Short mmCIF file of N, CA and C in Angstrom, two decimals:
data_model
loop_
_atom_site.label_atom_id
_atom_site.label_comp_id
_atom_site.label_asym_id
_atom_site.label_seq_id
_atom_site.Cartn_x
_atom_site.Cartn_y
_atom_site.Cartn_z
N MET A 1 -12.73 10.81 11.43
CA MET A 1 -11.40 10.29 11.57
C MET A 1 -10.90 9.75 10.19
N GLN A 2 -9.69 10.04 9.94
CA GLN A 2 -9.14 9.60 8.60
C GLN A 2 -8.27 8.32 8.91
N GLY A 3 -8.53 7.36 7.99
CA GLY A 3 -7.80 6.09 7.99
C GLY A 3 -6.93 6.03 6.76
N ILE A 4 -5.77 5.46 6.83
CA ILE A 4 -4.90 5.34 5.75
C ILE A 4 -4.86 3.79 5.36
N LEU A 5 -5.01 3.48 4.13
CA LEU A 5 -5.07 2.09 3.68
C LEU A 5 -3.99 1.98 2.53
N LEU A 6 -2.92 1.23 2.94
CA LEU A 6 -1.87 0.96 2.03
C LEU A 6 -2.21 -0.27 1.24
N PHE A 7 -2.07 -0.20 -0.12
CA PHE A 7 -2.48 -1.27 -1.05
C PHE A 7 -1.41 -1.82 -1.81
N ALA A 8 -1.09 -3.07 -1.67
CA ALA A 8 -0.02 -3.71 -2.31
C ALA A 8 -0.52 -4.88 -3.13
N HIS A 9 0.30 -5.46 -3.99
CA HIS A 9 -0.09 -6.44 -4.87
C HIS A 9 -0.43 -7.78 -4.30
N GLY A 10 0.52 -8.30 -3.47
CA GLY A 10 0.47 -9.57 -2.77
C GLY A 10 1.34 -10.59 -3.60
N ALA A 11 1.71 -11.63 -2.86
CA ALA A 11 2.57 -12.77 -3.38
C ALA A 11 2.35 -14.03 -2.64
N ARG A 12 2.70 -15.15 -3.23
CA ARG A 12 2.62 -16.45 -2.60
C ARG A 12 3.55 -16.57 -1.41
N ASP A 13 4.72 -15.97 -1.55
CA ASP A 13 5.81 -16.08 -0.51
C ASP A 13 5.55 -15.00 0.56
N PRO A 14 5.25 -15.43 1.86
CA PRO A 14 4.97 -14.47 2.86
C PRO A 14 6.13 -13.54 3.07
N ALA A 15 7.41 -13.96 2.86
CA ALA A 15 8.51 -13.05 3.02
C ALA A 15 8.44 -11.76 2.11
N TRP A 16 7.80 -11.89 0.99
CA TRP A 16 7.62 -10.79 0.09
C TRP A 16 6.97 -9.56 0.79
N ALA A 17 6.08 -9.85 1.74
CA ALA A 17 5.34 -8.77 2.42
C ALA A 17 6.17 -7.96 3.45
N ARG A 18 7.30 -8.50 3.89
CA ARG A 18 8.02 -7.84 4.99
C ARG A 18 8.25 -6.38 4.78
N PRO A 19 8.78 -5.89 3.59
CA PRO A 19 8.98 -4.46 3.44
C PRO A 19 7.69 -3.71 3.53
N PHE A 20 6.53 -4.19 3.09
CA PHE A 20 5.28 -3.47 3.20
C PHE A 20 4.76 -3.40 4.58
N GLU A 21 5.03 -4.53 5.43
CA GLU A 21 4.67 -4.48 6.80
C GLU A 21 5.55 -3.50 7.60
N THR A 22 6.78 -3.34 7.17
CA THR A 22 7.74 -2.37 7.76
C THR A 22 7.16 -0.93 7.48
N ILE A 23 6.78 -0.69 6.24
CA ILE A 23 6.33 0.55 5.84
C ILE A 23 5.00 0.87 6.64
N ALA A 24 4.06 -0.05 6.74
CA ALA A 24 2.88 0.17 7.54
C ALA A 24 3.22 0.46 8.99
N ALA A 25 4.11 -0.24 9.57
CA ALA A 25 4.53 0.02 11.00
C ALA A 25 5.06 1.41 11.16
N ARG A 26 6.04 1.76 10.26
CA ARG A 26 6.58 3.16 10.35
C ARG A 26 5.51 4.25 10.14
N MET A 27 4.52 3.96 9.31
CA MET A 27 3.45 4.94 9.11
C MET A 27 2.65 5.02 10.41
N ARG A 28 2.34 3.84 11.02
CA ARG A 28 1.57 3.96 12.27
C ARG A 28 2.30 4.76 13.29
N GLU A 29 3.58 4.71 13.33
CA GLU A 29 4.37 5.52 14.28
C GLU A 29 4.20 7.01 13.98
N ALA A 30 4.20 7.29 12.73
CA ALA A 30 4.24 8.74 12.32
C ALA A 30 2.89 9.32 11.91
N ALA A 31 1.84 8.58 12.02
CA ALA A 31 0.57 8.99 11.45
C ALA A 31 -0.24 9.83 12.45
N GLY A 32 0.28 10.11 13.59
CA GLY A 32 -0.51 10.99 14.50
C GLY A 32 -1.82 10.41 15.04
N GLY A 33 -1.77 9.11 15.25
CA GLY A 33 -2.98 8.43 15.74
C GLY A 33 -4.02 7.98 14.68
N ARG A 34 -3.72 8.33 13.43
CA ARG A 34 -4.61 7.85 12.38
C ARG A 34 -4.39 6.36 12.17
N PRO A 35 -5.52 5.64 12.07
CA PRO A 35 -5.26 4.16 11.79
C PRO A 35 -4.66 3.92 10.50
N VAL A 36 -3.75 2.95 10.37
CA VAL A 36 -3.07 2.58 9.19
C VAL A 36 -3.32 1.10 8.97
N ALA A 37 -3.76 0.73 7.79
CA ALA A 37 -3.96 -0.70 7.48
C ALA A 37 -3.24 -1.01 6.20
N LEU A 38 -2.99 -2.23 6.04
CA LEU A 38 -2.22 -2.77 4.89
C LEU A 38 -3.07 -3.85 4.24
N ALA A 39 -3.36 -3.76 2.87
CA ALA A 39 -4.19 -4.71 2.18
C ALA A 39 -3.55 -5.10 0.91
N TYR A 40 -4.09 -6.21 0.32
CA TYR A 40 -3.42 -6.72 -0.80
C TYR A 40 -4.48 -6.97 -1.95
N LEU A 41 -4.06 -6.91 -3.18
CA LEU A 41 -4.83 -7.19 -4.37
C LEU A 41 -5.19 -8.64 -4.41
N GLU A 42 -4.21 -9.47 -4.28
CA GLU A 42 -4.38 -10.90 -4.42
C GLU A 42 -3.30 -11.65 -3.71
N LEU A 43 -3.66 -12.94 -3.56
CA LEU A 43 -2.72 -13.94 -2.91
C LEU A 43 -2.45 -13.82 -1.44
N MET A 44 -2.81 -12.66 -0.85
CA MET A 44 -2.53 -12.39 0.57
C MET A 44 -3.71 -11.77 1.20
N GLU A 45 -3.83 -11.83 2.55
CA GLU A 45 -4.86 -11.16 3.24
C GLU A 45 -4.35 -10.13 4.21
N PRO A 46 -5.12 -9.16 4.50
CA PRO A 46 -6.48 -8.90 4.05
C PRO A 46 -6.51 -8.27 2.70
N ARG A 47 -7.68 -8.47 2.11
CA ARG A 47 -7.93 -7.83 0.80
C ARG A 47 -8.44 -6.40 1.06
N LEU A 48 -8.47 -5.69 -0.01
CA LEU A 48 -8.83 -4.23 0.17
C LEU A 48 -10.17 -4.05 0.83
N ASP A 49 -11.14 -4.74 0.41
CA ASP A 49 -12.50 -4.51 0.99
C ASP A 49 -12.51 -4.83 2.49
N ALA A 50 -11.90 -5.92 2.91
CA ALA A 50 -11.81 -6.25 4.28
C ALA A 50 -11.10 -5.23 5.09
N ALA A 51 -10.01 -4.69 4.61
CA ALA A 51 -9.31 -3.71 5.35
C ALA A 51 -10.03 -2.36 5.47
N ALA A 52 -10.77 -2.02 4.40
CA ALA A 52 -11.50 -0.85 4.39
C ALA A 52 -12.66 -0.98 5.35
N HIS A 53 -13.33 -2.01 5.33
CA HIS A 53 -14.47 -2.28 6.36
C HIS A 53 -13.96 -2.18 7.81
N ALA A 54 -12.78 -2.77 7.94
CA ALA A 54 -12.16 -2.75 9.33
C ALA A 54 -11.85 -1.30 9.78
N LEU A 55 -11.32 -0.49 8.84
CA LEU A 55 -11.08 0.94 9.15
C LEU A 55 -12.43 1.65 9.47
N ALA A 56 -13.45 1.34 8.62
CA ALA A 56 -14.76 2.02 8.91
C ALA A 56 -15.32 1.60 10.25
N ALA A 57 -15.12 0.40 10.60
CA ALA A 57 -15.63 -0.16 11.90
C ALA A 57 -14.84 0.53 13.07
N GLN A 58 -13.58 0.99 12.76
CA GLN A 58 -12.89 1.75 13.83
C GLN A 58 -13.28 3.29 13.94
N GLY A 59 -14.22 3.64 13.01
CA GLY A 59 -14.73 4.99 13.07
C GLY A 59 -14.16 5.81 12.02
N CYS A 60 -13.49 5.32 11.06
CA CYS A 60 -12.95 6.20 10.01
C CYS A 60 -14.11 6.62 9.05
N THR A 61 -14.18 7.92 8.89
CA THR A 61 -15.14 8.51 7.98
C THR A 61 -14.53 8.86 6.60
N THR A 62 -13.23 8.93 6.68
CA THR A 62 -12.43 9.12 5.36
C THR A 62 -11.36 8.10 5.30
N ILE A 63 -11.20 7.43 4.19
CA ILE A 63 -10.17 6.50 3.99
C ILE A 63 -9.35 6.84 2.73
N THR A 64 -8.04 7.04 2.91
CA THR A 64 -7.15 7.33 1.74
C THR A 64 -6.34 6.15 1.44
N VAL A 65 -6.54 5.63 0.18
CA VAL A 65 -5.87 4.46 -0.24
C VAL A 65 -4.66 4.87 -1.02
N VAL A 66 -3.47 4.32 -0.53
CA VAL A 66 -2.20 4.63 -1.16
C VAL A 66 -1.68 3.43 -1.89
N PRO A 67 -1.66 3.34 -3.13
CA PRO A 67 -1.12 2.19 -3.94
C PRO A 67 0.33 2.14 -3.74
N LEU A 68 0.82 1.06 -3.22
CA LEU A 68 2.27 0.79 -2.98
C LEU A 68 2.79 0.08 -4.22
N PHE A 69 2.68 0.67 -5.35
CA PHE A 69 3.12 0.04 -6.64
C PHE A 69 4.07 1.04 -7.26
N LEU A 70 5.22 0.52 -7.95
CA LEU A 70 6.11 1.41 -8.45
C LEU A 70 5.66 2.20 -9.68
N GLY A 71 4.70 1.70 -10.40
CA GLY A 71 4.11 2.52 -11.48
C GLY A 71 2.63 2.25 -11.51
N ALA A 72 1.99 3.03 -12.30
CA ALA A 72 0.52 2.95 -12.48
C ALA A 72 0.14 2.05 -13.67
N GLY A 73 0.41 0.82 -13.50
CA GLY A 73 -0.01 -0.19 -14.58
C GLY A 73 -1.41 -0.46 -14.45
N GLY A 74 -1.80 -1.66 -15.05
CA GLY A 74 -3.19 -2.12 -15.04
C GLY A 74 -3.84 -2.25 -13.68
N HIS A 75 -3.11 -2.70 -12.70
CA HIS A 75 -3.67 -2.87 -11.38
C HIS A 75 -4.15 -1.51 -10.82
N VAL A 76 -3.28 -0.43 -10.98
CA VAL A 76 -3.63 0.85 -10.42
C VAL A 76 -4.58 1.56 -11.46
N ARG A 77 -4.51 1.47 -12.73
CA ARG A 77 -5.44 2.22 -13.61
C ARG A 77 -6.68 1.55 -13.81
N ARG A 78 -6.73 0.15 -13.74
CA ARG A 78 -7.98 -0.57 -14.04
C ARG A 78 -8.58 -1.18 -12.86
N ASP A 79 -7.85 -2.06 -12.13
CA ASP A 79 -8.39 -2.86 -11.01
C ASP A 79 -8.75 -1.98 -9.85
N LEU A 80 -7.88 -1.07 -9.41
CA LEU A 80 -8.15 -0.29 -8.25
C LEU A 80 -9.39 0.58 -8.36
N PRO A 81 -9.64 1.33 -9.57
CA PRO A 81 -10.86 2.11 -9.56
C PRO A 81 -12.17 1.21 -9.45
N GLU A 82 -12.09 0.08 -9.98
CA GLU A 82 -13.30 -0.93 -9.88
C GLU A 82 -13.47 -1.29 -8.43
N LEU A 83 -12.33 -1.66 -7.78
CA LEU A 83 -12.36 -1.95 -6.31
C LEU A 83 -12.94 -0.77 -5.48
N LEU A 84 -12.40 0.44 -5.84
CA LEU A 84 -12.89 1.58 -5.01
C LEU A 84 -14.41 1.87 -5.25
N ALA A 85 -14.83 1.68 -6.50
CA ALA A 85 -16.28 1.97 -6.77
C ALA A 85 -17.16 1.04 -5.94
N ARG A 86 -16.71 -0.27 -5.86
CA ARG A 86 -17.42 -1.20 -5.05
C ARG A 86 -17.45 -0.86 -3.59
N LEU A 87 -16.33 -0.37 -3.14
CA LEU A 87 -16.25 0.07 -1.73
C LEU A 87 -17.11 1.22 -1.43
N ARG A 88 -17.10 2.13 -2.30
CA ARG A 88 -17.94 3.34 -2.11
C ARG A 88 -19.40 2.94 -2.11
N ALA A 89 -19.75 1.98 -2.86
CA ALA A 89 -21.23 1.57 -2.84
C ALA A 89 -21.53 0.75 -1.44
N GLN A 90 -20.46 0.00 -0.98
CA GLN A 90 -20.61 -0.79 0.27
C GLN A 90 -20.59 0.18 1.50
N LEU A 91 -19.82 1.22 1.37
CA LEU A 91 -19.61 2.13 2.59
C LEU A 91 -19.96 3.52 2.22
N PRO A 92 -21.26 3.80 1.92
CA PRO A 92 -21.66 5.20 1.51
C PRO A 92 -21.41 6.35 2.46
N ALA A 93 -21.27 5.97 3.68
CA ALA A 93 -21.03 7.07 4.73
C ALA A 93 -19.54 7.38 4.82
N VAL A 94 -18.65 6.60 4.18
CA VAL A 94 -17.20 6.85 4.17
C VAL A 94 -16.74 7.52 2.88
N THR A 95 -15.96 8.51 3.01
CA THR A 95 -15.32 9.09 1.86
C THR A 95 -14.06 8.28 1.54
N ILE A 96 -14.02 7.72 0.33
CA ILE A 96 -12.90 6.94 -0.05
C ILE A 96 -12.18 7.59 -1.18
N ARG A 97 -10.93 7.86 -1.00
CA ARG A 97 -10.08 8.52 -2.04
C ARG A 97 -8.81 7.72 -2.20
N ASP A 98 -8.11 7.99 -3.35
CA ASP A 98 -6.91 7.35 -3.61
C ASP A 98 -5.85 8.32 -4.02
N THR A 99 -4.64 7.94 -3.99
CA THR A 99 -3.52 8.76 -4.35
C THR A 99 -2.83 8.14 -5.58
N ALA A 100 -1.81 8.84 -6.04
CA ALA A 100 -1.05 8.29 -7.18
C ALA A 100 -0.23 7.02 -6.67
N ALA A 101 0.20 6.24 -7.60
CA ALA A 101 1.12 5.14 -7.15
C ALA A 101 2.29 5.68 -6.54
N ILE A 102 2.75 5.10 -5.38
CA ILE A 102 3.83 5.60 -4.60
C ILE A 102 5.10 5.76 -5.42
N GLY A 103 5.29 4.82 -6.35
CA GLY A 103 6.55 4.83 -7.11
C GLY A 103 6.60 5.91 -8.10
N GLU A 104 5.53 6.65 -8.36
CA GLU A 104 5.57 7.76 -9.31
C GLU A 104 5.83 9.09 -8.58
N THR A 105 6.09 9.09 -7.25
CA THR A 105 6.34 10.33 -6.55
C THR A 105 7.81 10.66 -6.67
N GLU A 106 8.18 12.00 -6.64
CA GLU A 106 9.50 12.37 -6.76
C GLU A 106 10.40 11.79 -5.55
N ALA A 107 9.79 11.77 -4.40
CA ALA A 107 10.54 11.25 -3.22
C ALA A 107 10.99 9.87 -3.43
N ILE A 108 10.11 9.02 -3.93
CA ILE A 108 10.41 7.55 -4.09
C ILE A 108 11.39 7.35 -5.17
N THR A 109 11.21 8.05 -6.32
CA THR A 109 12.19 7.88 -7.48
C THR A 109 13.59 8.28 -7.07
N ARG A 110 13.67 9.39 -6.31
CA ARG A 110 15.01 9.87 -5.83
C ARG A 110 15.51 8.83 -4.78
N ALA A 111 14.70 8.39 -3.95
CA ALA A 111 15.24 7.39 -2.85
C ALA A 111 15.65 6.03 -3.57
N ILE A 112 14.90 5.62 -4.48
CA ILE A 112 15.29 4.34 -5.17
C ILE A 112 16.69 4.53 -5.88
N ALA A 113 16.77 5.68 -6.62
CA ALA A 113 17.98 5.94 -7.34
C ALA A 113 19.22 5.95 -6.32
N GLN A 114 19.04 6.59 -5.17
CA GLN A 114 20.08 6.58 -4.20
C GLN A 114 20.37 5.20 -3.64
N ALA A 115 19.30 4.40 -3.34
CA ALA A 115 19.49 3.14 -2.83
C ALA A 115 20.26 2.23 -3.79
N ALA A 116 19.93 2.40 -5.13
CA ALA A 116 20.54 1.54 -6.15
C ALA A 116 21.98 1.90 -6.25
N LEU A 117 22.36 3.15 -6.12
CA LEU A 117 23.78 3.57 -6.04
C LEU A 117 24.53 3.06 -4.93
N THR A 118 23.79 2.98 -3.81
CA THR A 118 24.40 2.45 -2.56
C THR A 118 24.70 0.97 -2.73
N LEU A 119 23.78 0.31 -3.37
CA LEU A 119 23.97 -1.14 -3.68
C LEU A 119 25.07 -1.41 -4.73
N VAL A 120 25.18 -0.52 -5.66
CA VAL A 120 26.32 -0.67 -6.61
C VAL A 120 27.64 -0.63 -5.92
N ASP A 121 27.72 0.35 -4.93
CA ASP A 121 28.99 0.54 -4.15
C ASP A 121 29.15 -0.59 -3.20
N ASP A 122 28.14 -1.12 -2.64
CA ASP A 122 28.23 -2.10 -1.58
C ASP A 122 27.07 -3.12 -1.77
N PRO A 123 27.19 -4.19 -2.58
CA PRO A 123 26.04 -5.03 -2.85
C PRO A 123 25.37 -5.67 -1.64
N ARG A 124 26.08 -5.70 -0.54
CA ARG A 124 25.39 -6.24 0.68
C ARG A 124 24.83 -5.25 1.59
N ALA A 125 24.86 -3.95 1.13
CA ALA A 125 24.20 -2.91 1.93
C ALA A 125 22.75 -3.18 2.24
N GLY A 126 22.48 -3.12 3.46
CA GLY A 126 20.99 -3.36 3.86
C GLY A 126 20.51 -4.72 3.85
N ALA A 127 21.37 -5.71 3.47
CA ALA A 127 20.96 -7.15 3.58
C ALA A 127 20.87 -7.58 4.93
N PRO A 128 19.93 -8.50 5.19
CA PRO A 128 19.78 -8.95 6.54
C PRO A 128 20.99 -9.77 6.99
N ALA A 129 21.38 -9.64 8.27
CA ALA A 129 22.50 -10.38 8.72
C ALA A 129 22.29 -11.92 8.59
N ALA A 130 23.26 -12.73 8.21
CA ALA A 130 23.17 -14.09 8.06
C ALA A 130 23.33 -14.84 9.36
#
């Protein structure tokens, strides 16, 4: 079974995680029964290793890590490979792979550009109701 592990930075403010939790929930709805977990690099739980172990405990033999970062900076290029190497050593029966940073995909750059234009035209577009 394939598990999907969304990987975000983390922040001190719990409200920061809301969009990531929404993404994870939408993916669970669309993932065709594949388990979807959300993990953080720092400041929030669960961390990447705990989430990967939980997916493995659910029977996932393949885990695909999707970095929810706008660009492939140091966390994606340096930290993530180190974390994945540790996970592979801890979970040798599980195939662990990763994708490009989500923000470097054509679909996301196009969607962000459109969302930015929408906000230019209506600065309150998408804002939560007060």
